[in-house]
PDB file of C-alpha atoms in Angstrom:
ATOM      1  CA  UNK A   1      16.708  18.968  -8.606  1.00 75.00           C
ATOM      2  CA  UNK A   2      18.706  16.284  -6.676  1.00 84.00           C
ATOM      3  CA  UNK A   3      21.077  13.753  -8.077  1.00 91.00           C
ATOM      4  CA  UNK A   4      20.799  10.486  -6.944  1.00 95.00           C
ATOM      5  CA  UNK A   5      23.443   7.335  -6.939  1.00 96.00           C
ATOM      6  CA  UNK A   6      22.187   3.633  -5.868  1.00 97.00           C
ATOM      7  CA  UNK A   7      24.246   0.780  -5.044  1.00 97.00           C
ATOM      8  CA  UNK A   8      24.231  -2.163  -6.756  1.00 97.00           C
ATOM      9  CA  UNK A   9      23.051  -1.611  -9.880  1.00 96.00           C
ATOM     10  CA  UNK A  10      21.485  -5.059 -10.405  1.00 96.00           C
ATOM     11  CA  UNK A  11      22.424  -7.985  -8.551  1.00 97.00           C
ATOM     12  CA  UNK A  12      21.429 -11.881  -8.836  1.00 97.00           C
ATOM     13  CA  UNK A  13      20.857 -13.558  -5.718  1.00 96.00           C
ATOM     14  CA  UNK A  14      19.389 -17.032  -4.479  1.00 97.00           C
ATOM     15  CA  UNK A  15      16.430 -17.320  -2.703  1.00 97.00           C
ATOM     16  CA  UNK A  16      16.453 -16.883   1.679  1.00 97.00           C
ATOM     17  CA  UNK A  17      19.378 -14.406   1.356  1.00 97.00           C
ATOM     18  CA  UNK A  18      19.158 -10.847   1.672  1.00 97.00           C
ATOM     19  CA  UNK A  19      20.272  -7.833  -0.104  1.00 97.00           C
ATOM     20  CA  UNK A  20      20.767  -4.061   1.106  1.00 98.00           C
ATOM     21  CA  UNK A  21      20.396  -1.450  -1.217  1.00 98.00           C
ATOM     22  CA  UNK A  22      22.252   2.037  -0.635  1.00 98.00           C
ATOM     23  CA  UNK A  23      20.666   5.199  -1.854  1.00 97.00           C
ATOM     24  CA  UNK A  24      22.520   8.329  -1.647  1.00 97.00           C
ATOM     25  CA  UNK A  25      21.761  11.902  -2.766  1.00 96.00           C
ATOM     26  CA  UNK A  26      24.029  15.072  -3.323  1.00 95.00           C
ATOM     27  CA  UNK A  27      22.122  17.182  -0.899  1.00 92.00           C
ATOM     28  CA  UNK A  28      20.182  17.152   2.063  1.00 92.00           C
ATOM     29  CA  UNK A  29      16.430  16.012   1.966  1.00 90.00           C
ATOM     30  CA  UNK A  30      13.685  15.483   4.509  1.00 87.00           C
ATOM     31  CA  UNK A  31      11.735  12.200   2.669  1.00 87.00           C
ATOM     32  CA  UNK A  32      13.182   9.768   1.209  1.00 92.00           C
ATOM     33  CA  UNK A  33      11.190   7.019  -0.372  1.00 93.00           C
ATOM     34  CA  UNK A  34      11.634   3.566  -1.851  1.00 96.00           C
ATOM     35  CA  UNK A  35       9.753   2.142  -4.785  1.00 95.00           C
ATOM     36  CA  UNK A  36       9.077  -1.372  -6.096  1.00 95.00           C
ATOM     37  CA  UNK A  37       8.462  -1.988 -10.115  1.00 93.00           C
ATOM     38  CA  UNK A  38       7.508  -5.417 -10.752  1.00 91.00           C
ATOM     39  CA  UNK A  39       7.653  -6.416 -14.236  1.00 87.00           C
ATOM     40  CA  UNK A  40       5.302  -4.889 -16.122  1.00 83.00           C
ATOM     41  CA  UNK A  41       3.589  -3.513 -13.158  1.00 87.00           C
ATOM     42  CA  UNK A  42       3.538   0.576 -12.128  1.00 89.00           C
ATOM     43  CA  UNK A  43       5.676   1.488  -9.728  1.00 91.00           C
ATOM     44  CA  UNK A  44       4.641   0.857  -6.208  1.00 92.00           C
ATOM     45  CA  UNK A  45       5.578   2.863  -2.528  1.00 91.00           C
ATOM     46  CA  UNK A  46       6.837   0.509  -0.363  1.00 95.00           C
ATOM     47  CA  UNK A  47       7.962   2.916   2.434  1.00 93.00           C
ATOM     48  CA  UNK A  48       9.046   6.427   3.882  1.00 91.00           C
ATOM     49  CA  UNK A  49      11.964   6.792   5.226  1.00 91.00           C
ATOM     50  CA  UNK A  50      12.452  10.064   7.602  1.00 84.00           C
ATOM     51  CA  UNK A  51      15.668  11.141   8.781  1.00 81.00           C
ATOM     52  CA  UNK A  52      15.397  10.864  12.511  1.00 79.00           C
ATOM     53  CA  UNK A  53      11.934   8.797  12.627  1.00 80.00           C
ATOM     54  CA  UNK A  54      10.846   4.853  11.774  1.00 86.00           C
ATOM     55  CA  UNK A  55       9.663   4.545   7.935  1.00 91.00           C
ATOM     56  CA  UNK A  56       6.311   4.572   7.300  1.00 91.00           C
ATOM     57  CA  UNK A  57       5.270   1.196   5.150  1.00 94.00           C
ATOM     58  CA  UNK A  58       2.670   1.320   3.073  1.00 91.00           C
ATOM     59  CA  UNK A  59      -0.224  -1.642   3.033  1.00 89.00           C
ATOM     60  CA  UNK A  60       1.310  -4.899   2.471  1.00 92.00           C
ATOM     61  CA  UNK A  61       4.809  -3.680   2.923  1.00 95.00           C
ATOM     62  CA  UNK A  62       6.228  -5.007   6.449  1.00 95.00           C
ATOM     63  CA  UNK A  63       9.193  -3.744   8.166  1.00 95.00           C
ATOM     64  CA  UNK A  64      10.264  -7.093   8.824  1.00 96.00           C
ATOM     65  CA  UNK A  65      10.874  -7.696   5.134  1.00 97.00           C
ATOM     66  CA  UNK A  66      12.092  -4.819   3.846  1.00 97.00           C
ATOM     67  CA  UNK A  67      13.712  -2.711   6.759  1.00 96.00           C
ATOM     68  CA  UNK A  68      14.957   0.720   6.181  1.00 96.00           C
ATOM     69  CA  UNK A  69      17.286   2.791   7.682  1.00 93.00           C
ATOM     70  CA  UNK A  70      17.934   6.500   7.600  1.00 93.00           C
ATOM     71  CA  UNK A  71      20.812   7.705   9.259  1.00 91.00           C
ATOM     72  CA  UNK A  72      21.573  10.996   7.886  1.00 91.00           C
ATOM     73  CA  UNK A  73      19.682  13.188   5.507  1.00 92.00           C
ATOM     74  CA  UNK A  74      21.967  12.369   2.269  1.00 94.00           C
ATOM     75  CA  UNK A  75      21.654   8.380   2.518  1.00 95.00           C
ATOM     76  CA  UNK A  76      19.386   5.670   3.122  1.00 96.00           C
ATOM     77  CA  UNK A  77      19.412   1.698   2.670  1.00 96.00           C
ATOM     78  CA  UNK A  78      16.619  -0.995   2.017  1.00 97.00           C
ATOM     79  CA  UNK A  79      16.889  -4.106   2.579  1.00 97.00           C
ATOM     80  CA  UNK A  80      15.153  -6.724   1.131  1.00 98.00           C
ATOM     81  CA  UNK A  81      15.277  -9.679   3.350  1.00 97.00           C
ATOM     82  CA  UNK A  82      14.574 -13.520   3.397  1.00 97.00           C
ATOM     83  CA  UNK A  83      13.956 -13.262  -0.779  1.00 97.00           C
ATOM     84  CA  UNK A  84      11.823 -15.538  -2.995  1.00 96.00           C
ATOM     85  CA  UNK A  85      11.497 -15.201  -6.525  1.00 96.00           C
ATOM     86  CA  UNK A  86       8.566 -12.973  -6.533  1.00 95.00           C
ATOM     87  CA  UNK A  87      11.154 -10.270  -4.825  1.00 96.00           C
ATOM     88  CA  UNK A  88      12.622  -9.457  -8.549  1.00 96.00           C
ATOM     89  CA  UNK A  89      11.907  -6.285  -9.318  1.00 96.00           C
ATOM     90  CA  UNK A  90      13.265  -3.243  -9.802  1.00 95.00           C
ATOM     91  CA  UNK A  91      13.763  -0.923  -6.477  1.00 97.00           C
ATOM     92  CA  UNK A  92      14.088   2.996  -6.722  1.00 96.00           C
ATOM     93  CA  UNK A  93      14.644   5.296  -3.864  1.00 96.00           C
ATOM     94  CA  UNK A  94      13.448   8.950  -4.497  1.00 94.00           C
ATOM     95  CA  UNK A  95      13.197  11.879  -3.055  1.00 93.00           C
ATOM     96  CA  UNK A  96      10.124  14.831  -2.968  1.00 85.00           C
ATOM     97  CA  UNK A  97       9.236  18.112  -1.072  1.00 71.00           C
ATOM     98  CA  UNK A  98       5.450  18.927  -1.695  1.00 63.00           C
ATOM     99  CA  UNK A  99       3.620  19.075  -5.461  1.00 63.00           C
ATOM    100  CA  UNK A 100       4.511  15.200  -6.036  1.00 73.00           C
ATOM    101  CA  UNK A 101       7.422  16.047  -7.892  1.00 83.00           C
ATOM    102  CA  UNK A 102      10.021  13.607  -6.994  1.00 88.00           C
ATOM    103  CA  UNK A 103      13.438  12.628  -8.217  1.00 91.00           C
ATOM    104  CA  UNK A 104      14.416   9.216  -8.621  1.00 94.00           C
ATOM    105  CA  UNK A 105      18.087   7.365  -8.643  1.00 95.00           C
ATOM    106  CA  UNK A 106      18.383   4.677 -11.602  1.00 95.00           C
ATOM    107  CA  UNK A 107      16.882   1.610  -9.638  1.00 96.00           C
ATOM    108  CA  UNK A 108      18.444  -1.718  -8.677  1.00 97.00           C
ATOM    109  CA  UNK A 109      17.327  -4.380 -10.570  1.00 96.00           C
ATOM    110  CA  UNK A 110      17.188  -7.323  -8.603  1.00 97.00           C
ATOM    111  CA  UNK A 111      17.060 -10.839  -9.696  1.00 97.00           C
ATOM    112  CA  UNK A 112      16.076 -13.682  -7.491  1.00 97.00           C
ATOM    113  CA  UNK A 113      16.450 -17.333  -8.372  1.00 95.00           C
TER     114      UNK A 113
ATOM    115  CA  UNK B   1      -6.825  -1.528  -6.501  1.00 66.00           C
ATOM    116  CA  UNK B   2      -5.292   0.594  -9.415  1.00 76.00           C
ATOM    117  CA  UNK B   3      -6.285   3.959  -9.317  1.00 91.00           C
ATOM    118  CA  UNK B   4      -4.235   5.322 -11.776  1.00 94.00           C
ATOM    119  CA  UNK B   5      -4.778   3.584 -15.255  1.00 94.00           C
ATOM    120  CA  UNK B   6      -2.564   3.763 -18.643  1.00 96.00           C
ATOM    121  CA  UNK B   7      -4.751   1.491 -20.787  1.00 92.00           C
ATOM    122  CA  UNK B   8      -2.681   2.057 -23.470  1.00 94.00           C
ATOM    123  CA  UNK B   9       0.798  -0.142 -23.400  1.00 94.00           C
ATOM    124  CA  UNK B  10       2.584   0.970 -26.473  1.00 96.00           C
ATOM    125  CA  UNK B  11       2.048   3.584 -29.076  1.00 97.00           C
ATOM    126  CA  UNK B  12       4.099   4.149 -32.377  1.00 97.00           C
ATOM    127  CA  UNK B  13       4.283   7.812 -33.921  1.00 98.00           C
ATOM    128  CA  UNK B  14       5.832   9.227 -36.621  1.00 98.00           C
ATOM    129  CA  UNK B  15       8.618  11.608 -36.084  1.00 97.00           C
ATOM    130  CA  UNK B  16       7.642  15.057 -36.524  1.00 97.00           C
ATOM    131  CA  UNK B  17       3.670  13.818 -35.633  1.00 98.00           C
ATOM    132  CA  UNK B  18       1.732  14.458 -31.981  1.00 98.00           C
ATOM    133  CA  UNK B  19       1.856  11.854 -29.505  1.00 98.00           C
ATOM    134  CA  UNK B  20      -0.546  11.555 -27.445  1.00 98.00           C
ATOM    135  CA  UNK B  21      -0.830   9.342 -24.625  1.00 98.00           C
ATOM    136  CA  UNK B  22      -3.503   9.280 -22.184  1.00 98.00           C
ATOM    137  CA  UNK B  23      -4.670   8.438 -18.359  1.00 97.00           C
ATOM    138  CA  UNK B  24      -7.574   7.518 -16.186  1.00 97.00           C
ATOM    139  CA  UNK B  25      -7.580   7.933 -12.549  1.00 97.00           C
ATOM    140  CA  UNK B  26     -10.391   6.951 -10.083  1.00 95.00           C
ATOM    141  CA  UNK B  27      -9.926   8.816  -6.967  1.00 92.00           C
ATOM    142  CA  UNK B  28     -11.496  12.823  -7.782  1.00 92.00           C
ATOM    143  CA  UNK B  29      -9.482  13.909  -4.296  1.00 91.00           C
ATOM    144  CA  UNK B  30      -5.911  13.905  -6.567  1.00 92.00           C
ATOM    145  CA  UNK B  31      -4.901  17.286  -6.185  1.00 90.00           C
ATOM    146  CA  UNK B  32      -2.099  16.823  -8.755  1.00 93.00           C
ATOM    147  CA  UNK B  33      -1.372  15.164 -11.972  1.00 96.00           C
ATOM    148  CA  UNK B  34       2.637  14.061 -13.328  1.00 95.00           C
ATOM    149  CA  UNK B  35       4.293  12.573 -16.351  1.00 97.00           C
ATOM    150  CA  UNK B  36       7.749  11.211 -15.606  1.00 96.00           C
ATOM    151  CA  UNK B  37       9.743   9.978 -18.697  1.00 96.00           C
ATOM    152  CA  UNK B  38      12.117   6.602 -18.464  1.00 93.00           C
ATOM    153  CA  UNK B  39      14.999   5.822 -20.387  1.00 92.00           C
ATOM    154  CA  UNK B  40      15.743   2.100 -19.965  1.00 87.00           C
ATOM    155  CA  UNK B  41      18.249   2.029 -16.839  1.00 84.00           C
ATOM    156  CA  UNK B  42      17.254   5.237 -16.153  1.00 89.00           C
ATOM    157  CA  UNK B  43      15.297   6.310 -12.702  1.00 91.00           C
ATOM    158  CA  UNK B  44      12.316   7.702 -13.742  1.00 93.00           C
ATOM    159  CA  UNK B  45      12.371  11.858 -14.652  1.00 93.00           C
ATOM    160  CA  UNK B  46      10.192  14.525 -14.150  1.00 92.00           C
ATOM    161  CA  UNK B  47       8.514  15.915 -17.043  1.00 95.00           C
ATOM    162  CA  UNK B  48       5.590  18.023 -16.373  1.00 95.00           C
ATOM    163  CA  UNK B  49       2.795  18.712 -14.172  1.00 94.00           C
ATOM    164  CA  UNK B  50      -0.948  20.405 -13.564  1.00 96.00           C
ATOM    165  CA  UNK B  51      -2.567  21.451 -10.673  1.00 94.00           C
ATOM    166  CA  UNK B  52      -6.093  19.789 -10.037  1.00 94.00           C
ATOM    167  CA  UNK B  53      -7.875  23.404 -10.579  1.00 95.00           C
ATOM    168  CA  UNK B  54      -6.203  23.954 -14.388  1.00 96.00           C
ATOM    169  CA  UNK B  55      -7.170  22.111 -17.748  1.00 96.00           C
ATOM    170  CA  UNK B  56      -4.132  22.470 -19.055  1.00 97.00           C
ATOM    171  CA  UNK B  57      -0.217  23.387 -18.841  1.00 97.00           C
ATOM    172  CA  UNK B  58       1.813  23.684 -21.786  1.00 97.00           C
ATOM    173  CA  UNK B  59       5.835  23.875 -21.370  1.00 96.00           C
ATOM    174  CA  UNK B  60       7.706  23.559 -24.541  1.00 97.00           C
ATOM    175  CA  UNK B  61       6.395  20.719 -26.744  1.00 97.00           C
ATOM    176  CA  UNK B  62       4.498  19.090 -24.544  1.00 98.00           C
ATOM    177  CA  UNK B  63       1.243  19.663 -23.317  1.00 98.00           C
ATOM    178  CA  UNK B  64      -1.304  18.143 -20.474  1.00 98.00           C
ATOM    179  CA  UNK B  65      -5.095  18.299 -20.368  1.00 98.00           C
ATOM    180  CA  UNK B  66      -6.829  17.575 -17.476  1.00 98.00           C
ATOM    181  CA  UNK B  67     -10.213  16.395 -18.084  1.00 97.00           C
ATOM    182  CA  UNK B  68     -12.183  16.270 -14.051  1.00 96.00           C
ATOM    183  CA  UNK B  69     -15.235  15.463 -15.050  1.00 96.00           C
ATOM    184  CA  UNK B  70     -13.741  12.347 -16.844  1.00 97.00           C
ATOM    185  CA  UNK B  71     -11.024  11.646 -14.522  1.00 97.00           C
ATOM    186  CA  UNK B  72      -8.874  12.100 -17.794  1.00 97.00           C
ATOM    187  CA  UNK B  73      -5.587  13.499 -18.888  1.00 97.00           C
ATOM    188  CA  UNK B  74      -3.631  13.115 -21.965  1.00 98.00           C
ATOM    189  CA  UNK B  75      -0.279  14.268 -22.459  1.00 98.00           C
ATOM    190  CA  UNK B  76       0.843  16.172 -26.013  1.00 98.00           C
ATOM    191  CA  UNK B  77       4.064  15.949 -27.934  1.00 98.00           C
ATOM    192  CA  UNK B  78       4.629  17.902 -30.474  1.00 97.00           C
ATOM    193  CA  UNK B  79       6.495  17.723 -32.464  1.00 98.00           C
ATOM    194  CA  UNK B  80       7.516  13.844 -31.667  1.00 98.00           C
ATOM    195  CA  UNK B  81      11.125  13.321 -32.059  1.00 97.00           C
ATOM    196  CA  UNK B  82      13.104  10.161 -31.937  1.00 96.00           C
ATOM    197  CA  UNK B  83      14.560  11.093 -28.330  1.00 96.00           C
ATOM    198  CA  UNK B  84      10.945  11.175 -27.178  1.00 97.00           C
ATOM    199  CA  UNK B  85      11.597   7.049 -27.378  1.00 97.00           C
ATOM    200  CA  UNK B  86      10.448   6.241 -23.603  1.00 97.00           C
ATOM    201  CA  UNK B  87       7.966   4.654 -21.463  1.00 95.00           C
ATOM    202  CA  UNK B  88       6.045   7.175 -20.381  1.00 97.00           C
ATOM    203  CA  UNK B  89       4.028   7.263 -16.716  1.00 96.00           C
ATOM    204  CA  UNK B  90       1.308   9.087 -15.440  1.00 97.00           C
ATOM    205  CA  UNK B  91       1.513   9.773 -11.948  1.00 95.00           C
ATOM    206  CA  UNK B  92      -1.033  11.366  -9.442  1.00 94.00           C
ATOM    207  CA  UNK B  93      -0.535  13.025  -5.764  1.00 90.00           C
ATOM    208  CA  UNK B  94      -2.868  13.202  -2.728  1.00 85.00           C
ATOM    209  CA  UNK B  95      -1.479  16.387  -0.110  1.00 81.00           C
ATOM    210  CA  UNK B  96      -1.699  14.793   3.131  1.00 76.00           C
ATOM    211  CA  UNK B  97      -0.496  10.976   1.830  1.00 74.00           C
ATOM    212  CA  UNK B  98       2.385  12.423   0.665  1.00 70.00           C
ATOM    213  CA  UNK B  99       1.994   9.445  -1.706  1.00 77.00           C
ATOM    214  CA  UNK B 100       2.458   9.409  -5.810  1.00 86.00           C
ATOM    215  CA  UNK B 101       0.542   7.013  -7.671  1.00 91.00           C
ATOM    216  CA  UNK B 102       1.579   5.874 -10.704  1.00 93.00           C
ATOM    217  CA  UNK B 103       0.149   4.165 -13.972  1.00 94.00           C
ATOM    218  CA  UNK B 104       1.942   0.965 -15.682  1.00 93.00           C
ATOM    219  CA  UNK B 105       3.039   3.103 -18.282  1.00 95.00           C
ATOM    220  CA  UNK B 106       3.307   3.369 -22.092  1.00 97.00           C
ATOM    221  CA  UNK B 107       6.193   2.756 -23.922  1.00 96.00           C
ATOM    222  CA  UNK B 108       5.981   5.270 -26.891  1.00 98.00           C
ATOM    223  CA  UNK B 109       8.043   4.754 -29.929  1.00 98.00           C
ATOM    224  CA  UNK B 110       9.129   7.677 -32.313  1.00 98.00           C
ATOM    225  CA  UNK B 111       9.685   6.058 -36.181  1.00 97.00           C
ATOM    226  CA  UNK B 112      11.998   8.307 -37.959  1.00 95.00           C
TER     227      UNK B 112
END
């Protein structure tokens, strides 16, 4: 298992602003991937993020709007950029080897008025 | 298009009664089937799996049945106990898309 710490925690922010979120794990991990819950809604890929390589976005997730960086294999940001009220959700990074089984931090829970 | 389906919301049990909660998928190519459990605040956690080619895996209280032909699985608790209190999601993988897909979950609610 891997234990996983994001930064912030929640945060309230006004709409055209934009907000990084830091992921960092306790051990070193190939994929790294970032989640969206929308209220009430499953949770939903947005992106891979590969140490060494450009994230892979899922369909109707743009790099332009959510750009992701990878620099090492224990950390990784998102950004959520330009934000409108149908941003708030609730973003989780994660991180998986095979089998599906993946390990999530405790989400950001992002508010956007 | 949701491919993974929790039709189910919520569901109240008794403590000390089975829970069972249940999931659809649409996509027969899923070559394997989670439940993660989530604790308000909480990322989501791993609870148990089962491989495409079994009908069911049993680990503790908790038990899944796979049901191919239906594109069904349910997950077992039993026991229920008040710390079972979660929203519970079903979860599916494709090898190759490296991808989970997830249900909207059900909130499950232990009375004790």
């Amino acid at each position: 298992s891997a234990v996983i710490s994001q930064k912030p925690s929640r945060d309230i922010c006004q709409r055209g602003t934009s907000l990084t979120i830091q992921c960092q794990v306790d051990s070193q991990v190939t994929m790294m991937f970032w989640y969206r819950q929308q209220p009430g809604q499953s949770l939903t890929l947005i992106a891979t993020a590969n140490q060494g390589s450009e994230a892979t976005y899922e369909s109707g997730f743009v790099i332009d709007k959510f750009p992701i960086s990878r620099p090492n294999l224990t950390f990784s940001t998102l950004t959520v950029s330009n934000m409108s009220p149908e941003d708030s959700s609730i973003y989780l990074c994660s991180v998986g080897e095979g089998m599906g089984e993946q390990f999530f931090g405790p989400g950001t829970r992002l508010t956007v008025l | 298009d949701q491919q993974v389906k929790q039709n189910s919301p919520s569901l109240s049990v008794q403590e000390g009664r089975i829970s069972i909660l249940n999931c659809d998928y649409t996509n027969s190519m899923f070559d394997y089937f989670l439940w993660y459990k989530k604790y308000p605040a909480e990322g989501p956690t791993f609870l148990i799996s089962i491989s495409s080619i079994k009908d069911k895996n049993e680990d503790g209280r908790f038990t899944v049945f796979l049901n191919k032909s239906a594109k069904h699985l349910s997950l077992h608790i039993v026991p229920s106990q008040p710390g079972d209190s979660a929203v519970y999601f079903c979860a599916a993988f494709l090898t190759g898309a490296n991808n989970l897909f997830f249900g909207t979950g059900t909130r499950l609610t232990v009375i004790p």
